[in-house]
mmCIF file of N, CA and C in Angstrom:
data_model
loop_
_atom_site.group_PDB
_atom_site.id
_atom_site.type_symbol
_atom_site.label_atom_id
_atom_site.label_comp_id
_atom_site.label_asym_id
_atom_site.label_seq_id
_atom_site.Cartn_x
_atom_site.Cartn_y
_atom_site.Cartn_z
ATOM 1 N N MET A 20 -20.090 -5.640 17.158
ATOM 2 C CA MET A 20 -19.555 -4.716 16.152
ATOM 3 C C MET A 20 -18.068 -5.008 15.920
ATOM 4 N N ALA A 21 -17.657 -4.899 14.694
ATOM 5 C CA ALA A 21 -16.267 -5.167 14.337
ATOM 6 C C ALA A 21 -15.352 -4.106 14.946
ATOM 7 N N ASP A 22 -14.114 -4.499 15.155
ATOM 8 C CA ASP A 22 -13.113 -3.561 15.661
ATOM 9 C C ASP A 22 -12.615 -2.729 14.484
ATOM 10 N N LEU A 23 -13.269 -1.595 14.284
ATOM 11 C CA LEU A 23 -12.973 -0.772 13.107
ATOM 12 C C LEU A 23 -11.557 -0.213 13.136
ATOM 13 N N LYS A 24 -11.059 0.071 14.323
ATOM 14 C CA LYS A 24 -9.680 0.579 14.408
ATOM 15 C C LYS A 24 -8.696 -0.456 13.892
ATOM 16 N N LYS A 25 -8.925 -1.724 14.257
ATOM 17 C CA LYS A 25 -8.025 -2.785 13.796
ATOM 18 C C LYS A 25 -8.122 -2.935 12.284
ATOM 19 N N ILE A 26 -9.347 -2.890 11.771
ATOM 20 C CA ILE A 26 -9.546 -2.997 10.319
ATOM 21 C C ILE A 26 -8.862 -1.833 9.609
ATOM 22 N N ALA A 27 -9.024 -0.640 10.140
ATOM 23 C CA ALA A 27 -8.403 0.542 9.543
ATOM 24 C C ALA A 27 -6.883 0.403 9.534
ATOM 25 N N GLU A 28 -6.345 -0.117 10.633
ATOM 26 C CA GLU A 28 -4.892 -0.296 10.730
ATOM 27 C C GLU A 28 -4.402 -1.275 9.673
ATOM 28 N N GLU A 29 -5.144 -2.368 9.491
ATOM 29 C CA GLU A 29 -4.765 -3.355 8.479
ATOM 30 C C GLU A 29 -4.840 -2.752 7.078
ATOM 31 N N LEU A 30 -5.859 -1.950 6.829
ATOM 32 C CA LEU A 30 -5.991 -1.302 5.521
ATOM 33 C C LEU A 30 -4.822 -0.365 5.257
ATOM 34 N N VAL A 31 -4.431 0.391 6.276
ATOM 35 C CA VAL A 31 -3.299 1.311 6.122
ATOM 36 C C VAL A 31 -2.032 0.535 5.814
ATOM 37 N N ASN A 32 -1.797 -0.549 6.558
ATOM 38 C CA ASN A 32 -0.602 -1.361 6.319
ATOM 39 C C ASN A 32 -0.614 -1.936 4.914
ATOM 40 N N LEU A 33 -1.773 -2.393 4.473
ATOM 41 C CA LEU A 33 -1.918 -2.935 3.129
ATOM 42 C C LEU A 33 -1.641 -1.841 2.095
ATOM 43 N N ALA A 34 -2.207 -0.661 2.321
ATOM 44 C CA ALA A 34 -2.047 0.442 1.385
ATOM 45 C C ALA A 34 -0.580 0.830 1.257
ATOM 46 N N VAL A 35 0.130 0.878 2.384
ATOM 47 C CA VAL A 35 1.547 1.249 2.361
ATOM 48 C C VAL A 35 2.334 0.240 1.539
ATOM 49 N N LYS A 36 2.053 -1.054 1.751
ATOM 50 C CA LYS A 36 2.752 -2.088 0.987
ATOM 51 C C LYS A 36 2.440 -1.955 -0.495
ATOM 52 N N ASP A 37 1.162 -1.708 -0.814
ATOM 53 C CA ASP A 37 0.762 -1.582 -2.211
ATOM 54 C C ASP A 37 1.431 -0.379 -2.865
ATOM 55 N N VAL A 38 1.515 0.722 -2.155
ATOM 56 C CA VAL A 38 2.148 1.928 -2.695
ATOM 57 C C VAL A 38 3.623 1.671 -2.976
ATOM 58 N N ASN A 39 4.299 0.992 -2.052
ATOM 59 C CA ASN A 39 5.713 0.675 -2.263
ATOM 60 C C ASN A 39 5.891 -0.219 -3.477
ATOM 61 N N GLU A 40 5.014 -1.207 -3.609
ATOM 62 C CA GLU A 40 5.103 -2.120 -4.746
ATOM 63 C C GLU A 40 4.810 -1.379 -6.048
ATOM 64 N N LEU A 41 3.809 -0.512 -6.009
ATOM 65 C CA LEU A 41 3.459 0.273 -7.189
ATOM 66 C C LEU A 41 4.617 1.177 -7.602
ATOM 67 N N ALA A 42 5.255 1.812 -6.622
ATOM 68 C CA ALA A 42 6.398 2.676 -6.911
ATOM 69 C C ALA A 42 7.518 1.882 -7.573
ATOM 70 N N THR A 43 7.759 0.673 -7.090
ATOM 71 C CA THR A 43 8.796 -0.184 -7.669
ATOM 72 C C THR A 43 8.452 -0.535 -9.105
ATOM 73 N N ILE A 44 7.195 -0.872 -9.348
ATOM 74 C CA ILE A 44 6.763 -1.229 -10.705
ATOM 75 C C ILE A 44 6.932 -0.031 -11.637
ATOM 76 N N LEU A 45 6.495 1.141 -11.198
ATOM 77 C CA LEU A 45 6.622 2.338 -12.034
ATOM 78 C C LEU A 45 8.083 2.619 -12.362
ATOM 79 N N LYS A 46 8.944 2.460 -11.369
ATOM 80 C CA LYS A 46 10.369 2.718 -11.571
ATOM 81 C C LYS A 46 10.963 1.713 -12.550
ATOM 82 N N ASP A 47 10.665 0.426 -12.324
ATOM 83 C CA ASP A 47 11.254 -0.632 -13.150
ATOM 84 C C ASP A 47 10.693 -0.620 -14.569
ATOM 85 N N GLU A 48 9.382 -0.462 -14.682
ATOM 86 C CA GLU A 48 8.731 -0.597 -15.986
ATOM 87 C C GLU A 48 8.813 0.684 -16.813
ATOM 88 N N TYR A 49 8.704 1.830 -16.134
ATOM 89 C CA TYR A 49 8.537 3.087 -16.864
ATOM 90 C C TYR A 49 9.616 4.117 -16.572
ATOM 91 N N GLY A 50 10.525 3.797 -15.656
ATOM 92 C CA GLY A 50 11.590 4.733 -15.333
ATOM 93 C C GLY A 50 11.107 5.959 -14.581
ATOM 94 N N ILE A 51 9.945 5.829 -13.923
ATOM 95 C CA ILE A 51 9.391 6.952 -13.159
ATOM 96 C C ILE A 51 9.842 6.823 -11.710
ATOM 97 N N GLU A 52 10.371 7.918 -11.152
ATOM 98 C CA GLU A 52 10.780 7.887 -9.744
ATOM 99 C C GLU A 52 10.105 9.000 -8.984
#
């Protein structure tokens, strides 16, 4: 069985990075903060 905790941790780290990038795009492109 896969190590679900490790997978979950990687997903969370990915999600955090994506959210930060999305926030930057919204700020730069649309002036939303």
